[in-house]
Amino acid sequence: MMFIDPHIHMVSRTTYDYMVMREYGVVAVIEPSFWLGQPRTSSGSFKDYFSSLIGWERFRASQFGIQHYCTIGLNPKEANNEALAAAVMELLPLYACKEGVVAIGEIGYDDMTPAEDKYFCQQLELAQELDMLVLIHTPHRNKKAGASQSMDRCIEYGLAPSRVIIDHNNEETVEEVLARGFWAAFTIYPHTKMGNARMVEIVRQYGCDRIIVDSSADWGVSDPLAVPKTAQLMLERGIPEAHVKAVCYENALAAYSQSHQFSESDWLTSTIDQRELYYGNSVLRGQTPVVEASRDQILIE
Amino acid sequence: MNLRTDYDVTQAIELLHNCLSRQISHEALIWLEEKTNQISQGAMQRLFYTAFSAVPRYLGKQQLTLSTQDLRAAAAIRPGWNPQHWSVDQVGRTWIVLSLPHADIEKYLWTLEQVFTTADVRELIALYQSLPLMPHPEKHYARAAEGVRSNMTSVFNAVALRNPYPAEYFDDLAWNQMILKAVFVGSPLYLIHNSDRRANPELGKMLVDYARERWAAKRSVTPELWRFVGYTDTELQALAKVLQVDDIVQQEAAALACAHSPLPQAKELLARYPHLQAAILQGDLTWSSFSRDRLGADT
């Protein structure tokens, strides 16, 4: 089975993760721009970070047979440093329309402060102006209110729910998100977000329409194989295979292909050539380069 | 060096428009016309940035199809301009860049700088290819030199190959480094515009030193580098050595170098190889025929 992990922070993962993810059938990832664990002190750090998302990271993934896409945005936590946030807002138009950028995101609320609200709204305006999709980060605390308010703002700024993905959902938020017509994504992340056993029950209860599974794996104790492992658990626990495919592959494809930057043919026709260099750098450290003629040879069906 | 290039930007834009209109959809052309109009009328910078990035979303990335007439027109508008290998998105991006108002030089350069420093690889290629068409060309010298320092061969090639900018604006130091790097990374020297006019003794010395290093390591060198060699006795000694190797491609290149050398000893050296000398004198062996027959140049 092929998998998409539509929310994973590969910049803080190792090359070994890419190798294992490919072995488990992950063919495409989306990396939403987010914070780094500690606040960045200047807009220059954001500039380099965004450049790595559209540059090096995409190259590194491709070297292991995984197509890499990203979303560009100012994250809610760092919106509270207003001087910095204003400078980052100036940067966003330079990156938002680059190749492989599938949405504005992840944006939304953390503490639900006025500053967070201000920059969230500005980014919704930008998405509307550029006709782009939006990926929403719902807060860890006060999640239900944060999710509701995020959706209210999207509607207020004229975004169609079908063009907005609400992420980090749980049992408390899923109903409203689906009822209002948005995409409901779930991050399978130990302890703090959604567990995969709970995810099985969500799919059992709500079916597979507009539900998306991702890992949100980052520098924390998290699992870049969360999507294939959750799929396996769903199958073991009696979820129909068609539903598993929908929530672990097809729905992400349907949602993000609206960007016209995300297409199945990207990974079905891609090949690996580890002789390639990016700015003179290779992903290899003395290993023999792998050169493969077609994706079929590396897919584990 | 010619530090002044007068050419009509509107003619270049017109040619780009004509070429694109034959290849892209009506909708894509309308989109581009609208964006370039807004940009030329002083729209907000973010419109320039987003339109520049978004070009492939609307135009696609297929290769540009140009007639001989188009190429001739390009060279007439801006001597040395050769968009033969451009793709439609590169043309679209160039048009957008050329639409940027440039009367306020400081603002113009600042805006361009934002795009250069945040560009992805395809965007960089489009920008560097457009350098010779940009207004205030002398102001882009440092940027062009930065492009030559790139570790991305495709970006380096966008500055170095089929681009009249380096021959016109680089000083000898930057020019020589560019040629040496082209040799190093294996880029075809025959695609470097007006390269023969910028040959100089320092470059000849650098290339011979490079060749000797390679020979010491039992490695070969591209025969193209002899094109820039032949200014000193030391260089002639290197050419004499090449003329003796059992490789007709190397021999022909060294013979051509002797024929173009200003030193009388070079002619004497060439005379020791009458068949090569005769071919050169009869016009059967030229750098142009050598590039075509021995290096696969499609010119």
Coordinates of C-alpha atoms in Angstrom, one line a residue:
Chain A
M1 CA 0.0 0.0 0.0
M2 CA 1.3 3.5 -0.8
F3 CA 1.1 6.1 2.0
I4 CA 1.2 9.9 2.2
D5 CA 2.3 11.6 5.4
P6 CA 0.8 15.0 4.8
H7 CA 2.2 16.6 8.0
I8 CA 5.7 15.7 9.1
H9 CA 8.7 18.0 10.0
M10 CA 11.5 16.2 8.2
V11 CA 13.9 19.1 8.8
S12 CA 14.4 17.6 12.3
R13 CA 14.5 14.0 11.1
T14 CA 17.4 12.0 9.8
T15 CA 18.1 10.6 6.4
Y16 CA 17.7 7.1 8.0
D17 CA 14.0 8.0 8.6
Y18 CA 13.6 8.6 4.9
M19 CA 15.0 5.2 4.1
V20 CA 12.7 3.4 6.5
M21 CA 9.7 5.5 5.5
R22 CA 10.2 4.5 1.9
E23 CA 10.5 0.8 2.9
Y24 CA 7.1 1.1 4.6
G25 CA 5.5 2.6 1.5
V26 CA 5.6 6.4 2.2
V27 CA 5.7 8.0 -1.3
A28 CA 5.1 11.6 -0.4
V29 CA 5.3 13.9 2.5
I30 CA 4.2 17.5 3.2
E31 CA 6.3 19.5 5.6
P32 CA 4.4 22.4 7.1
S33 CA 6.6 25.2 8.3
F34 CA 6.6 25.4 12.1
W35 CA 8.8 26.4 14.9
L36 CA 12.1 24.8 15.8
G37 CA 11.8 24.1 19.5
Q38 CA 13.2 27.5 20.4
P39 CA 12.1 30.8 19.0
R40 CA 14.0 32.2 16.1
T41 CA 15.6 35.6 16.8
S42 CA 15.5 37.2 13.4
S43 CA 13.6 37.0 10.1
G44 CA 16.8 35.8 8.5
S45 CA 16.4 32.5 10.3
F46 CA 13.0 32.1 8.8
K47 CA 14.4 32.9 5.4
D48 CA 16.9 30.2 5.6
Y49 CA 14.3 27.8 7.0
F50 CA 11.9 28.5 4.2
S51 CA 14.7 28.1 1.7
S52 CA 15.6 24.7 3.1
L53 CA 12.0 23.6 2.9
I54 CA 11.8 24.4 -0.8
G55 CA 15.4 23.4 -1.5
W56 CA 17.6 21.0 0.4
E57 CA 14.8 19.1 2.1
R58 CA 13.0 18.4 -1.2
F59 CA 16.3 17.2 -2.7
R60 CA 17.1 15.1 0.3
A61 CA 13.7 13.4 0.2
S62 CA 13.9 12.8 -3.5
Q63 CA 17.2 10.9 -3.1
F64 CA 15.3 8.3 -1.2
G65 CA 12.3 8.0 -3.5
I66 CA 10.0 10.3 -1.5
Q67 CA 8.4 13.4 -2.9
H68 CA 8.6 16.3 -0.6
Y69 CA 6.2 19.3 -0.5
C70 CA 5.7 22.0 2.0
T71 CA 3.4 24.6 3.3
I72 CA 4.6 28.1 4.1
G73 CA 3.5 30.2 7.0
L74 CA 4.2 32.0 10.2
N75 CA 3.4 29.7 13.1
P76 CA 1.2 30.8 15.9
K77 CA 3.7 30.5 18.7
E78 CA 6.1 33.0 17.0
A79 CA 3.3 35.4 16.0
N80 CA 3.6 36.8 19.5
N81 CA 6.9 38.5 18.8
E82 CA 5.2 41.2 16.8
A83 CA 8.3 42.9 15.4
L84 CA 9.6 39.5 14.1
A85 CA 6.2 38.5 12.9
A86 CA 5.8 41.6 10.8
A87 CA 9.2 40.9 9.1
V88 CA 8.2 37.3 8.4
M89 CA 5.0 38.5 6.8
E90 CA 7.1 40.4 4.3
L91 CA 8.9 37.2 3.5
L92 CA 5.9 35.0 2.9
P93 CA 5.0 36.3 -0.6
L94 CA 8.5 35.4 -1.7
Y95 CA 7.9 31.7 -0.9
A96 CA 4.1 31.1 -1.0
C97 CA 4.0 30.4 -4.8
K98 CA 7.1 28.5 -5.2
E99 CA 7.0 25.0 -6.8
G100 CA 5.9 22.3 -4.4
V101 CA 4.3 24.7 -1.9
V102 CA 0.8 23.3 -1.4
A103 CA -0.7 25.6 1.2
I104 CA -0.3 28.5 3.6
G105 CA 0.3 26.8 6.9
E106 CA 0.5 25.7 9.5
I107 CA -1.2 28.7 10.9
G108 CA -3.8 29.2 13.7
Y109 CA -3.7 29.6 17.4
D110 CA -1.4 28.6 20.3
D111 CA -2.4 30.9 23.3
M112 CA -5.2 32.5 21.3
T113 CA -3.7 36.0 21.9
P114 CA -4.7 39.1 19.9
A115 CA -1.3 39.0 18.1
E116 CA -1.8 35.4 17.1
D117 CA -5.3 36.3 15.8
K118 CA -3.9 39.3 13.9
Y119 CA -1.3 37.3 12.0
F120 CA -3.6 34.3 11.5
C121 CA -6.1 36.7 9.8
Q122 CA -3.4 38.3 7.7
Q123 CA -2.3 34.9 6.4
L124 CA -5.9 33.9 5.6
E125 CA -6.1 37.1 3.6
L126 CA -2.8 36.1 1.8
A127 CA -4.2 32.7 1.1
Q128 CA -7.4 34.2 -0.3
E129 CA -5.4 36.6 -2.5
L130 CA -3.2 33.9 -3.9
D131 CA -6.0 31.3 -4.2
M132 CA -4.2 28.9 -2.0
L133 CA -5.2 26.1 0.4
V134 CA -4.8 26.6 4.2
L135 CA -3.5 24.2 6.8
I136 CA -4.6 25.0 10.3
H137 CA -2.8 24.1 13.5
T138 CA -5.3 23.7 16.3
P139 CA -4.0 24.6 19.8
H140 CA -3.0 22.0 22.3
R141 CA -4.8 23.9 25.1
N142 CA -8.4 25.1 24.7
K143 CA -8.5 23.1 21.5
K144 CA -12.2 23.0 21.0
A145 CA -12.6 26.7 21.2
G146 CA -9.4 27.2 19.1
A147 CA -10.7 24.9 16.4
S148 CA -14.1 26.6 16.3
Q149 CA -12.6 30.1 16.1
S150 CA -10.1 29.0 13.4
M151 CA -13.0 27.8 11.3
D152 CA -15.0 30.9 12.0
R153 CA -12.1 33.0 10.8
C154 CA -11.7 31.0 7.6
I155 CA -15.3 31.5 6.7
E156 CA -15.1 35.2 7.6
Y157 CA -12.2 35.6 5.2
G158 CA -14.0 33.9 2.4
L159 CA -12.2 30.5 2.3
A160 CA -14.2 27.5 1.2
P161 CA -14.1 24.8 3.9
S162 CA -13.1 22.3 1.2
R163 CA -9.9 24.2 0.8
V164 CA -8.9 24.2 4.4
I165 CA -7.3 21.3 6.4
I166 CA -7.8 21.4 10.1
D167 CA -5.1 19.4 11.8
H168 CA -4.4 18.0 15.3
N169 CA -8.0 17.0 15.8
N170 CA -9.3 14.7 18.5
E171 CA -12.6 13.1 19.6
E172 CA -13.8 16.5 20.8
T173 CA -13.3 18.5 17.6
V174 CA -13.9 16.0 14.8
E175 CA -17.6 16.3 14.7
E176 CA -17.7 20.0 14.2
V177 CA -14.9 20.0 11.7
L178 CA -16.6 17.4 9.5
A179 CA -20.1 18.9 10.0
R180 CA -18.8 22.3 8.7
G181 CA -17.3 20.7 5.6
F182 CA -13.6 21.1 6.4
W183 CA -10.9 18.3 6.1
A184 CA -10.2 16.7 9.5
A185 CA -6.6 15.7 9.9
F186 CA -5.3 13.7 12.9
T187 CA -1.7 13.6 14.1
I188 CA -0.6 10.3 15.5
Y189 CA 1.8 11.5 18.1
P190 CA 2.6 9.8 21.4
H191 CA 0.9 11.2 24.5
T192 CA 0.2 14.7 23.4
K193 CA -2.0 14.3 20.3
M194 CA -3.9 11.3 18.8
G195 CA -3.0 7.6 19.5
N196 CA -3.4 5.1 16.7
A197 CA -5.8 2.9 18.6
R198 CA -8.0 5.9 19.2
M199 CA -7.6 6.7 15.5
V200 CA -9.0 3.3 14.6
E201 CA -12.1 4.1 16.6
I202 CA -12.5 7.5 15.0
V203 CA -12.5 5.9 11.5
R204 CA -14.9 3.2 12.7
Q205 CA -17.3 5.9 14.1
Y206 CA -17.0 8.6 11.4
G207 CA -16.1 6.6 8.3
C208 CA -13.4 7.7 5.9
D209 CA -14.9 10.8 4.3
R210 CA -12.5 13.9 4.6
I211 CA -10.5 12.3 7.4
I212 CA -6.7 12.4 7.0
V213 CA -4.0 10.6 9.1
D214 CA -0.5 12.1 9.6
S215 CA 2.4 11.8 12.0
S216 CA 3.5 15.4 12.7
A217 CA 6.8 13.7 13.6
D218 CA 9.4 16.3 14.5
W219 CA 12.3 16.7 16.9
G220 CA 10.1 15.3 19.8
V221 CA 9.7 11.7 20.7
S222 CA 7.5 10.9 17.7
D223 CA 7.3 8.3 14.9
P224 CA 7.8 8.9 11.2
L225 CA 6.2 5.6 10.5
A226 CA 3.0 6.6 12.3
V227 CA 0.9 6.6 9.1
P228 CA 1.8 3.1 7.9
K229 CA 1.6 1.7 11.4
T230 CA -1.8 3.2 11.9
A231 CA -2.9 1.7 8.6
Q232 CA -1.7 -1.7 9.8
L233 CA -3.6 -1.4 13.1
M234 CA -6.8 -0.4 11.2
L235 CA -6.5 -3.4 9.0
E236 CA -5.9 -5.7 12.0
R237 CA -8.9 -4.2 13.8
G238 CA -11.3 -4.7 10.9
I239 CA -11.5 -1.4 9.2
P240 CA -12.1 -2.0 5.5
E241 CA -9.1 -1.7 3.3
A242 CA -10.8 1.0 1.1
H243 CA -11.3 3.1 4.2
V244 CA -7.7 2.7 5.3
K245 CA -6.5 3.7 1.8
A246 CA -8.7 6.7 1.9
V247 CA -7.5 8.1 5.2
C248 CA -3.8 7.2 4.7
Y249 CA -3.5 8.2 1.1
E250 CA -6.4 9.2 -1.1
N251 CA -7.9 12.0 1.1
A252 CA -4.6 13.8 1.4
L253 CA -4.1 13.4 -2.3
A254 CA -7.6 14.8 -3.0
A255 CA -7.2 17.7 -0.5
Y256 CA -3.8 18.8 -1.6
S257 CA -4.1 18.2 -5.3
Q258 CA -6.4 21.2 -5.3
S259 CA -3.2 23.2 -5.1
H260 CA -2.1 21.9 -8.5
Q261 CA 1.3 21.3 -6.9
F262 CA 0.6 17.8 -5.7
S263 CA 0.0 15.0 -8.1
E264 CA 0.1 11.2 -8.0
S265 CA 2.2 11.2 -11.2
D266 CA 4.9 13.0 -9.3
W267 CA 5.8 9.9 -7.3
L268 CA 4.6 7.3 -9.8
T269 CA 7.1 8.5 -12.4
S270 CA 9.9 9.6 -10.2
T271 CA 13.3 7.9 -10.1
I272 CA 16.2 7.8 -7.7
D273 CA 19.6 9.0 -8.7
Q274 CA 21.9 9.4 -5.7
R275 CA 24.7 10.7 -8.0
E276 CA 22.9 14.0 -8.0
L277 CA 24.2 16.9 -6.0
Y278 CA 22.4 19.9 -4.4
Y279 CA 24.6 23.0 -4.2
G280 CA 27.5 20.6 -4.5
N281 CA 26.3 18.5 -1.6
S282 CA 25.4 14.8 -1.7
V283 CA 23.2 12.9 0.8
L284 CA 25.8 10.2 0.8
R285 CA 28.7 9.8 3.1
G286 CA 30.9 7.4 1.2
Q287 CA 28.0 5.0 0.3
T288 CA 27.6 3.7 -3.2
P289 CA 25.0 5.8 -5.0
V290 CA 21.7 4.1 -5.7
V291 CA 20.4 4.7 -9.2
E292 CA 17.0 3.3 -10.0
A293 CA 15.1 3.3 -13.3
S294 CA 11.6 3.5 -11.9
R295 CA 9.6 3.8 -8.8
D296 CA 8.1 0.3 -9.3
Q297 CA 11.3 -1.3 -8.2
I298 CA 11.3 0.3 -4.8
L299 CA 7.6 0.1 -3.9
I300 CA 6.6 -2.6 -1.5
E301 CA 3.1 -3.4 -2.3
Chain B
M1 CA 35.2 45.1 -22.0
N2 CA 32.2 47.0 -23.2
L3 CA 30.6 48.6 -20.2
R4 CA 27.7 50.1 -22.0
T5 CA 24.9 48.1 -23.6
D6 CA 22.2 50.0 -25.3
Y7 CA 19.2 47.9 -26.2
D8 CA 15.5 48.3 -26.2
V9 CA 13.8 46.4 -23.4
T10 CA 10.4 46.7 -25.1
Q11 CA 11.7 44.9 -28.2
A12 CA 12.9 42.1 -26.0
I13 CA 9.6 41.9 -24.3
E14 CA 7.8 41.9 -27.6
L15 CA 9.9 39.0 -28.8
L16 CA 9.2 37.0 -25.6
H17 CA 5.5 37.7 -26.0
N18 CA 5.5 36.5 -29.6
C19 CA 7.3 33.3 -28.8
L20 CA 5.1 32.6 -25.8
S21 CA 1.8 33.3 -27.6
R22 CA 2.6 30.5 -30.0
Q23 CA 3.1 28.0 -27.3
I24 CA 1.0 28.6 -24.2
S25 CA -2.8 28.8 -23.7
H26 CA -4.7 31.9 -24.2
E27 CA -5.6 31.9 -20.5
A28 CA -2.0 31.6 -19.4
L29 CA -1.0 34.5 -21.7
I30 CA -3.8 36.7 -20.3
W31 CA -2.6 35.9 -16.8
L32 CA 0.9 36.8 -17.6
E33 CA -0.1 40.0 -19.5
E34 CA -2.2 41.1 -16.6
K35 CA 0.6 40.5 -14.1
T36 CA 3.3 42.2 -16.1
N37 CA 1.0 45.2 -16.7
Q38 CA 0.4 45.5 -13.0
I39 CA 4.0 45.2 -12.2
S40 CA 5.1 47.7 -14.8
Q41 CA 2.6 50.2 -13.4
G42 CA 4.1 49.9 -9.9
A43 CA 2.0 47.3 -8.2
M44 CA 3.0 46.2 -4.7
Q45 CA 6.2 44.2 -4.5
R46 CA 4.4 41.1 -3.3
L47 CA 2.6 40.9 -6.6
F48 CA 6.0 40.8 -8.3
Y49 CA 7.3 38.1 -5.9
T50 CA 4.2 35.8 -6.1
A51 CA 3.8 36.2 -9.9
F52 CA 7.5 35.4 -10.5
S53 CA 7.2 32.2 -8.4
A54 CA 3.8 31.2 -9.8
V55 CA 4.8 31.2 -13.5
P56 CA 5.1 27.4 -13.9
R57 CA 1.7 26.9 -12.4
Y58 CA 0.1 28.8 -15.3
L59 CA 2.6 28.4 -18.1
G60 CA 4.0 24.9 -17.5
K61 CA 7.7 24.1 -18.1
Q62 CA 8.0 22.8 -21.6
Q63 CA 10.9 23.7 -23.8
L64 CA 10.6 26.9 -25.9
T65 CA 10.3 26.3 -29.6
L66 CA 12.2 29.0 -31.5
S67 CA 12.7 29.5 -35.2
T68 CA 16.0 30.6 -36.8
Q69 CA 14.3 33.9 -37.4
D70 CA 13.4 34.3 -33.7
L71 CA 17.0 33.6 -32.7
R72 CA 18.3 36.1 -35.3
A73 CA 15.8 38.7 -33.9
A74 CA 17.0 38.0 -30.3
A75 CA 20.6 38.5 -31.3
A76 CA 19.7 41.7 -33.2
I77 CA 17.8 43.1 -30.2
R78 CA 20.5 42.3 -27.7
P79 CA 23.9 41.1 -29.2
G80 CA 24.8 37.8 -27.7
W81 CA 21.3 37.0 -26.4
N82 CA 20.6 33.3 -27.2
P83 CA 17.4 31.9 -25.7
Q84 CA 17.6 28.8 -27.8
H85 CA 17.5 26.5 -24.7
W86 CA 15.0 28.4 -22.6
S87 CA 11.8 26.9 -21.3
V88 CA 8.4 28.7 -21.4
D89 CA 8.5 29.3 -17.6
Q90 CA 11.9 30.9 -17.9
V91 CA 10.6 33.2 -20.6
G92 CA 7.6 34.1 -18.4
R93 CA 9.8 34.9 -15.5
T94 CA 12.2 37.0 -17.6
W95 CA 9.2 39.0 -18.9
I96 CA 8.1 39.6 -15.3
V97 CA 11.6 40.7 -14.3
L98 CA 11.8 43.0 -17.3
S99 CA 8.5 44.6 -16.3
L100 CA 9.8 45.7 -13.0
P101 CA 10.1 49.5 -12.8
H102 CA 13.7 50.5 -12.7
A103 CA 13.9 54.3 -12.6
D104 CA 14.5 54.2 -8.8
I105 CA 17.7 52.2 -9.0
E106 CA 18.0 51.5 -5.3
K107 CA 14.5 50.2 -5.0
Y108 CA 14.9 48.2 -8.2
L109 CA 18.0 46.5 -7.0
W110 CA 16.6 45.9 -3.6
T111 CA 13.6 44.1 -5.0
L112 CA 15.7 42.0 -7.3
E113 CA 17.9 41.1 -4.4
Q114 CA 14.9 39.7 -2.4
V115 CA 14.1 37.4 -5.3
F116 CA 17.7 36.3 -5.9
T117 CA 18.3 35.5 -2.2
T118 CA 15.1 33.4 -1.8
A119 CA 15.0 31.8 -5.2
D120 CA 14.8 28.0 -5.9
V121 CA 17.0 26.5 -8.5
R122 CA 14.8 27.0 -11.5
E123 CA 14.2 30.6 -10.5
L124 CA 17.9 31.2 -10.2
I125 CA 18.5 29.8 -13.6
A126 CA 15.8 32.1 -15.1
L127 CA 17.3 35.1 -13.2
Y128 CA 20.9 34.5 -14.3
Q129 CA 19.9 33.9 -17.9
S130 CA 18.1 37.2 -17.8
L131 CA 21.0 39.2 -16.5
P132 CA 22.1 40.6 -19.9
L133 CA 18.6 41.8 -20.5
M134 CA 18.1 43.6 -17.2
P135 CA 18.4 47.4 -17.1
H136 CA 21.4 48.9 -15.3
P137 CA 23.5 45.8 -16.3
E138 CA 26.7 47.2 -14.6
K139 CA 24.9 47.1 -11.3
H140 CA 24.5 43.3 -11.4
Y141 CA 28.2 42.6 -11.5
A142 CA 28.5 41.3 -8.0
R143 CA 25.4 39.2 -8.4
A144 CA 26.7 37.6 -11.6
A145 CA 30.0 36.8 -9.9
E146 CA 28.1 35.2 -7.1
G147 CA 26.3 33.0 -9.6
V148 CA 29.7 31.9 -10.9
R149 CA 30.6 30.9 -7.4
S150 CA 27.5 28.6 -7.2
N151 CA 28.1 24.9 -6.6
M152 CA 25.1 24.2 -8.7
T153 CA 26.3 23.4 -12.2
S154 CA 23.0 24.4 -13.7
V155 CA 23.2 27.8 -12.0
F156 CA 26.8 28.3 -12.9
N157 CA 26.0 27.4 -16.5
A158 CA 23.1 30.0 -16.6
V159 CA 25.7 32.7 -16.1
A160 CA 28.6 31.2 -18.0
L161 CA 27.1 29.6 -21.1
R162 CA 25.2 31.3 -23.9
N163 CA 25.2 34.5 -21.9
P164 CA 26.9 37.7 -23.1
Y165 CA 27.1 39.2 -19.7
P166 CA 30.4 37.8 -18.5
A167 CA 32.4 38.7 -21.6
E168 CA 31.0 42.3 -21.4
Y169 CA 31.2 43.0 -17.7
F170 CA 33.6 40.7 -15.9
D171 CA 37.1 41.9 -15.2
D172 CA 40.0 39.5 -16.0
L173 CA 40.0 38.0 -12.5
A174 CA 36.4 37.1 -12.5
W175 CA 36.5 36.1 -16.2
N176 CA 39.5 33.8 -15.7
Q177 CA 38.0 32.2 -12.7
M178 CA 34.8 31.5 -14.6
I179 CA 36.7 29.8 -17.5
L180 CA 38.8 27.8 -15.1
K181 CA 35.7 26.7 -13.2
A182 CA 33.9 25.8 -16.5
V183 CA 36.9 23.5 -17.3
F184 CA 36.7 22.1 -13.8
V185 CA 33.0 21.3 -13.8
G186 CA 33.1 20.0 -17.4
S187 CA 30.9 22.8 -19.0
P188 CA 31.5 23.2 -22.7
L189 CA 33.7 26.2 -23.3
Y190 CA 32.4 26.7 -26.9
L191 CA 29.2 27.9 -25.3
I192 CA 30.9 30.7 -23.5
H193 CA 30.0 33.9 -25.5
N194 CA 32.9 35.8 -27.0
S195 CA 35.4 33.7 -25.1
D196 CA 38.2 34.0 -27.6
R197 CA 38.1 37.8 -27.4
R198 CA 38.7 37.6 -23.7
A199 CA 41.7 35.2 -23.9
N200 CA 44.6 36.7 -21.9
P201 CA 48.1 35.6 -20.8
E202 CA 47.1 35.1 -17.1
L203 CA 44.3 32.7 -18.2
G204 CA 46.7 30.8 -20.4
K205 CA 49.1 30.3 -17.5
M206 CA 46.3 29.2 -15.1
L207 CA 45.1 26.6 -17.6
V208 CA 48.5 25.2 -18.3
D209 CA 49.2 24.9 -14.5
Y210 CA 45.9 23.1 -14.2
A211 CA 46.8 20.8 -17.1
R212 CA 50.1 20.0 -15.5
E213 CA 48.4 19.2 -12.2
R214 CA 46.1 16.8 -14.0
W215 CA 48.9 15.1 -15.9
A216 CA 50.8 14.7 -12.7
A217 CA 47.8 12.8 -11.4
K218 CA 47.6 10.8 -14.6
R219 CA 44.3 12.4 -15.5
S220 CA 43.3 13.9 -18.8
V221 CA 42.2 17.4 -19.6
T222 CA 39.5 18.8 -22.0
P223 CA 41.1 19.7 -25.3
E224 CA 39.0 22.9 -25.3
L225 CA 41.3 24.5 -22.7
W226 CA 44.1 24.8 -25.4
R227 CA 41.9 27.4 -27.0
F228 CA 43.1 29.9 -24.4
V229 CA 46.8 28.9 -24.4
G230 CA 49.8 30.0 -26.4
Y231 CA 51.2 33.3 -25.0
T232 CA 54.5 32.2 -23.5
D233 CA 57.3 29.7 -24.1
T234 CA 56.1 27.7 -21.2
E235 CA 52.7 27.4 -22.7
L236 CA 54.2 26.4 -26.1
Q237 CA 56.1 23.7 -24.3
A238 CA 52.8 22.3 -23.0
L239 CA 51.3 22.5 -26.5
A240 CA 54.4 20.7 -28.0
K241 CA 53.7 17.9 -25.5
V242 CA 50.1 17.7 -26.5
L243 CA 51.0 17.6 -30.2
Q244 CA 53.0 14.5 -29.5
V245 CA 50.3 12.5 -27.7
D246 CA 48.5 9.8 -29.5
D247 CA 45.1 11.5 -29.6
I248 CA 44.0 13.3 -32.7
V249 CA 41.4 15.3 -30.7
Q250 CA 44.1 16.7 -28.4
Q251 CA 46.5 17.2 -31.3
E252 CA 44.0 19.2 -33.3
A253 CA 43.2 21.4 -30.4
A254 CA 46.9 22.1 -29.7
A255 CA 47.4 22.8 -33.4
L256 CA 44.6 25.3 -33.4
A257 CA 46.1 27.0 -30.4
C258 CA 49.5 27.3 -32.2
A259 CA 47.7 28.8 -35.2
H260 CA 46.1 31.4 -33.1
S261 CA 49.2 32.2 -31.0
P262 CA 50.8 35.6 -31.4
L263 CA 54.3 34.0 -31.0
P264 CA 56.3 33.2 -34.1
Q265 CA 57.7 30.0 -32.4
A266 CA 54.1 28.7 -32.3
K267 CA 54.0 28.8 -36.1
E268 CA 57.3 26.9 -36.2
L269 CA 55.9 24.3 -33.9
L270 CA 52.8 23.9 -36.0
A271 CA 54.9 23.5 -39.2
R272 CA 56.3 20.3 -37.7
Y273 CA 52.8 18.8 -38.2
P274 CA 52.1 19.6 -41.9
H275 CA 48.8 17.7 -42.1
L276 CA 47.4 19.8 -39.3
Q277 CA 48.9 23.0 -40.5
A278 CA 47.4 22.3 -44.0
A279 CA 43.9 21.6 -42.6
I280 CA 44.0 24.9 -40.7
L281 CA 45.3 26.9 -43.6
Q282 CA 42.6 25.4 -45.9
G283 CA 39.9 26.3 -43.3
D284 CA 39.0 22.6 -42.8
L285 CA 40.0 22.8 -39.2
T286 CA 38.7 25.7 -37.1
W287 CA 37.6 26.0 -33.5
S288 CA 34.1 26.0 -34.9
S289 CA 34.5 22.8 -36.8
F290 CA 36.4 21.3 -33.9
S291 CA 33.5 22.0 -31.5
R292 CA 31.1 20.6 -34.0
D293 CA 33.0 17.5 -35.0
R294 CA 34.9 16.6 -31.8
L295 CA 32.7 18.0 -29.0
G296 CA 29.2 17.5 -30.5
A297 CA 28.3 21.2 -30.6
D298 CA 25.0 21.7 -32.4
T299 CA 26.0 25.1 -33.9

